[in-house]
Amino acid sequence: MPHGDLPGLLALTFRAVMDQIHEHLAAEGFDDVRPAHGFAFQYLSHSGGATAVELAEHLGVTKQAAVQLIDELEKRGYVERRPHPTDRRARMVGLTQRGWQCIERVVAWSVDAEARWAGLIGAGQLDQLRNGLIEFVRDAARERPVKLRPVW
């Protein structure tokens, strides 16, 4: 029986896990990473790098806002700019070793969270939940691309 609260519960779950992960990251020396940075890291880790325009489009921000974010992440050592392979006017942004290390820690803490959830509801139920969520995303993607990005 539908209750209408599932989207809110999913958002709260995401927020609770991200808050925990960021506490762990801070304790491990990544105290300068904000949750919003994770959306850029996620995109860069799956795309192999991007221009400021591509990152802006993904995040749903202006090119100027993306450049500011890139500047901030570069200053902190998480990304680097390098020449674009085919466009001499453009620059590619990619993750540095520190950026990849941060992602590795996020993945490790995410795996830990899933293990805790399996302990709470059972591994079989967690697999069912994961498979159901995959179907929800596939269904939504039939209408428009589904991007993991902040809701500004």
C-alpha atoms as a printed R data frame, in Angstrom:
    type eleno elety resid chain resno      x       y       z
1   ATOM     1    CA   MET     A     1  0.000   0.000   0.000
2   ATOM     2    CA   PRO     A     2  1.583   3.308  -1.106
3   ATOM     3    CA   HIS     A     3  2.349   5.781   1.637
4   ATOM     4    CA   GLY     A     4  3.967   8.574  -0.408
5   ATOM     5    CA   ASP     A     5  6.949   8.882   1.921
6   ATOM     6    CA   LEU     A     6  9.453   6.726   0.036
7   ATOM     7    CA   PRO     A     7 11.154   9.619  -1.841
8   ATOM     8    CA   GLY     A     8 11.665  11.425   1.447
9   ATOM     9    CA   LEU     A     9 13.011   8.282   3.119
10  ATOM    10    CA   LEU     A    10 15.458   7.776   0.244
11  ATOM    11    CA   ALA     A    11 16.623  11.383   0.557
12  ATOM    12    CA   LEU     A    12 17.016  11.048   4.333
13  ATOM    13    CA   THR     A    13 18.949   7.799   3.929
14  ATOM    14    CA   PHE     A    14 21.288   9.431   1.412
15  ATOM    15    CA   ARG     A    15 21.794  12.420   3.698
16  ATOM    16    CA   ALA     A    16 22.461  10.258   6.767
17  ATOM    17    CA   VAL     A    17 25.024   8.127   4.927
18  ATOM    18    CA   MET     A    18 26.763  11.145   3.392
19  ATOM    19    CA   ASP     A    19 26.953  12.860   6.779
20  ATOM    20    CA   GLN     A    20 28.571   9.739   8.266
21  ATOM    21    CA   ILE     A    21 30.964   9.396   5.339
22  ATOM    22    CA   HIS     A    22 32.022  13.043   5.602
23  ATOM    23    CA   GLU     A    23 32.694  12.623   9.330
24  ATOM    24    CA   HIS     A    24 34.958   9.669   8.514
25  ATOM    25    CA   LEU     A    25 36.633  11.567   5.675
26  ATOM    26    CA   ALA     A    26 37.387  14.497   7.968
27  ATOM    27    CA   ALA     A    27 38.958  12.143  10.516
28  ATOM    28    CA   GLU     A    28 41.117  10.641   7.746
29  ATOM    29    CA   GLY     A    29 42.510  13.977   6.569
30  ATOM    30    CA   PHE     A    30 39.937  14.892   3.933
31  ATOM    31    CA   ASP     A    31 38.373  17.595   6.103
32  ATOM    32    CA   ASP     A    32 38.277  20.093   3.231
33  ATOM    33    CA   VAL     A    33 35.805  18.071   1.141
34  ATOM    34    CA   ARG     A    34 32.207  19.230   1.104
35  ATOM    35    CA   PRO     A    35 29.270  17.054   0.106
36  ATOM    36    CA   ALA     A    36 28.809  19.100  -3.085
37  ATOM    37    CA   HIS     A    37 32.316  18.106  -4.194
38  ATOM    38    CA   GLY     A    38 31.199  14.483  -4.297
39  ATOM    39    CA   PHE     A    39 28.930  15.146  -7.276
40  ATOM    40    CA   ALA     A    40 31.900  16.491  -9.246
41  ATOM    41    CA   PHE     A    41 34.118  13.597  -8.094
42  ATOM    42    CA   GLN     A    42 31.483  11.078  -9.121
43  ATOM    43    CA   TYR     A    43 31.202  12.560 -12.601
44  ATOM    44    CA   LEU     A    44 34.955  12.893 -13.110
45  ATOM    45    CA   SER     A    45 35.615   9.351 -11.897
46  ATOM    46    CA   HIS     A    46 33.156   7.879 -14.402
47  ATOM    47    CA   SER     A    47 33.934  10.170 -17.330
48  ATOM    48    CA   GLY     A    48 37.721   9.983 -17.157
49  ATOM    49    CA   GLY     A    49 37.843  13.770 -17.093
50  ATOM    50    CA   ALA     A    50 35.773  16.649 -18.368
51  ATOM    51    CA   THR     A    51 35.907  20.227 -19.506
52  ATOM    52    CA   ALA     A    52 34.467  22.975 -17.330
53  ATOM    53    CA   VAL     A    53 31.514  23.201 -19.723
54  ATOM    54    CA   GLU     A    54 30.800  19.468 -19.420
55  ATOM    55    CA   LEU     A    55 31.071  19.569 -15.639
56  ATOM    56    CA   ALA     A    56 28.797  22.639 -15.505
57  ATOM    57    CA   GLU     A    57 26.195  20.887 -17.647
58  ATOM    58    CA   HIS     A    58 26.318  17.791 -15.458
59  ATOM    59    CA   LEU     A    59 26.015  19.764 -12.218
60  ATOM    60    CA   GLY     A    60 23.339  22.095 -13.578
61  ATOM    61    CA   VAL     A    61 25.377  25.249 -12.931
62  ATOM    62    CA   THR     A    62 26.928  27.973 -15.044
63  ATOM    63    CA   LYS     A    63 30.352  27.547 -16.580
64  ATOM    64    CA   GLN     A    64 31.620  30.263 -14.226
65  ATOM    65    CA   ALA     A    65 30.371  28.328 -11.180
66  ATOM    66    CA   ALA     A    66 32.028  25.157 -12.480
67  ATOM    67    CA   VAL     A    67 35.315  27.019 -13.016
68  ATOM    68    CA   GLN     A    68 35.149  28.300  -9.417
69  ATOM    69    CA   LEU     A    69 34.548  24.766  -8.175
70  ATOM    70    CA   ILE     A    70 37.441  23.459 -10.274
71  ATOM    71    CA   ASP     A    71 39.702  26.234  -8.960
72  ATOM    72    CA   GLU     A    72 38.756  25.316  -5.386
73  ATOM    73    CA   LEU     A    73 39.319  21.583  -5.928
74  ATOM    74    CA   GLU     A    74 42.601  22.210  -7.746
75  ATOM    75    CA   LYS     A    75 43.852  24.416  -4.902
76  ATOM    76    CA   ARG     A    76 43.021  21.605  -2.458
77  ATOM    77    CA   GLY     A    77 44.837  19.031  -4.587
78  ATOM    78    CA   TYR     A    78 41.871  16.927  -5.724
79  ATOM    79    CA   VAL     A    79 41.841  17.778  -9.427
80  ATOM    80    CA   GLU     A    80 44.274  18.959 -12.040
81  ATOM    81    CA   ARG     A    81 43.920  20.680 -15.364
82  ATOM    82    CA   ARG     A    82 45.612  19.218 -18.396
83  ATOM    83    CA   PRO     A    83 45.542  19.881 -22.134
84  ATOM    84    CA   HIS     A    84 42.483  18.672 -24.015
85  ATOM    85    CA   PRO     A    85 43.430  15.824 -26.383
86  ATOM    86    CA   THR     A    86 41.694  17.328 -29.437
87  ATOM    87    CA   ASP     A    87 40.888  20.994 -28.673
88  ATOM    88    CA   ARG     A    88 43.878  23.258 -28.019
89  ATOM    89    CA   ARG     A    89 41.615  25.962 -26.558
90  ATOM    90    CA   ALA     A    90 40.010  23.702 -23.965
91  ATOM    91    CA   ARG     A    91 41.424  22.191 -20.790
92  ATOM    92    CA   MET     A    92 40.475  18.840 -19.306
93  ATOM    93    CA   VAL     A    93 39.930  18.409 -15.586
94  ATOM    94    CA   GLY     A    94 40.846  15.109 -14.026
95  ATOM    95    CA   LEU     A    95 41.225  13.660 -10.574
96  ATOM    96    CA   THR     A    96 44.635  13.651  -8.914
97  ATOM    97    CA   GLN     A    97 45.954  10.851  -6.740
98  ATOM    98    CA   ARG     A    98 44.454  12.646  -3.723
99  ATOM    99    CA   GLY     A    99 41.097  12.825  -5.503
100 ATOM   100    CA   TRP     A   100 41.182   9.094  -6.224
101 ATOM   101    CA   GLN     A   101 42.188   8.369  -2.624
102 ATOM   102    CA   CYS     A   102 39.182  10.325  -1.401
103 ATOM   103    CA   ILE     A   103 36.898   8.359  -3.712
104 ATOM   104    CA   GLU     A   104 38.415   5.079  -2.488
105 ATOM   105    CA   ARG     A   105 37.585   6.047   1.092
106 ATOM   106    CA   VAL     A   106 34.028   7.013   0.138
107 ATOM   107    CA   VAL     A   107 33.572   3.646  -1.560
108 ATOM   108    CA   ALA     A   108 34.956   1.827   1.488
109 ATOM   109    CA   TRP     A   109 32.609   3.660   3.848
110 ATOM   110    CA   SER     A   110 29.685   3.064   1.468
111 ATOM   111    CA   VAL     A   111 30.423  -0.667   1.502
112 ATOM   112    CA   ASP     A   112 30.500  -0.502   5.302
113 ATOM   113    CA   ALA     A   113 27.108   1.230   5.343
114 ATOM   114    CA   GLU     A   114 25.635  -1.454   3.092
115 ATOM   115    CA   ALA     A   115 27.007  -4.165   5.378
116 ATOM   116    CA   ARG     A   116 25.293  -2.480   8.330
117 ATOM   117    CA   TRP     A   117 22.038  -2.325   6.366
118 ATOM   118    CA   ALA     A   118 22.328  -6.020   5.488
119 ATOM   119    CA   GLY     A   119 22.650  -6.667   9.206
120 ATOM   120    CA   LEU     A   120 19.508  -4.631   9.862
121 ATOM   121    CA   ILE     A   121 17.184  -6.027   7.199
122 ATOM   122    CA   GLY     A   122 19.021  -9.081   5.838
123 ATOM   123    CA   ALA     A   123 21.216  -9.495   2.772
124 ATOM   124    CA   GLY     A   124 18.357 -10.847   0.659
125 ATOM   125    CA   GLN     A   125 16.114  -7.907   1.422
126 ATOM   126    CA   LEU     A   126 18.959  -5.488   0.714
127 ATOM   127    CA   ASP     A   127 19.525  -7.152  -2.682
128 ATOM   128    CA   GLN     A   128 15.805  -6.838  -3.412
129 ATOM   129    CA   LEU     A   129 15.910  -3.179  -2.452
130 ATOM   130    CA   ARG     A   130 18.944  -2.558  -4.688
131 ATOM   131    CA   ASN     A   131 17.297  -4.343  -7.628
132 ATOM   132    CA   GLY     A   132 14.074  -2.411  -7.126
133 ATOM   133    CA   LEU     A   133 15.907   0.914  -7.041
134 ATOM   134    CA   ILE     A   134 17.764  -0.013 -10.233
135 ATOM   135    CA   GLU     A   135 14.402  -0.623 -11.903
136 ATOM   136    CA   PHE     A   136 13.073   2.726 -10.649
137 ATOM   137    CA   VAL     A   137 16.098   4.510 -12.154
138 ATOM   138    CA   ARG     A   138 15.754   2.630 -15.463
139 ATOM   139    CA   ASP     A   139 12.083   3.550 -15.619
140 ATOM   140    CA   ALA     A   140 12.825   7.231 -14.965
141 ATOM   141    CA   ALA     A   141 15.614   7.168 -17.584
142 ATOM   142    CA   ARG     A   142 13.097   6.211 -20.262
143 ATOM   143    CA   GLU     A   143 11.704   9.746 -20.045
144 ATOM   144    CA   ARG     A   144 14.917  11.732 -19.535
145 ATOM   145    CA   PRO     A   145 18.543  11.145 -18.542
146 ATOM   146    CA   VAL     A   146 18.982  10.581 -14.825
147 ATOM   147    CA   LYS     A   147 22.041  12.353 -13.437
148 ATOM   148    CA   LEU     A   148 23.493  12.202  -9.960
149 ATOM   149    CA   ARG     A   149 23.772  15.890  -9.194
150 ATOM   150    CA   PRO     A   150 22.837  18.255  -6.427
151 ATOM   151    CA   VAL     A   151 19.416  19.817  -6.276
152 ATOM   152    CA   TRP     A   152 20.505  23.437  -6.011
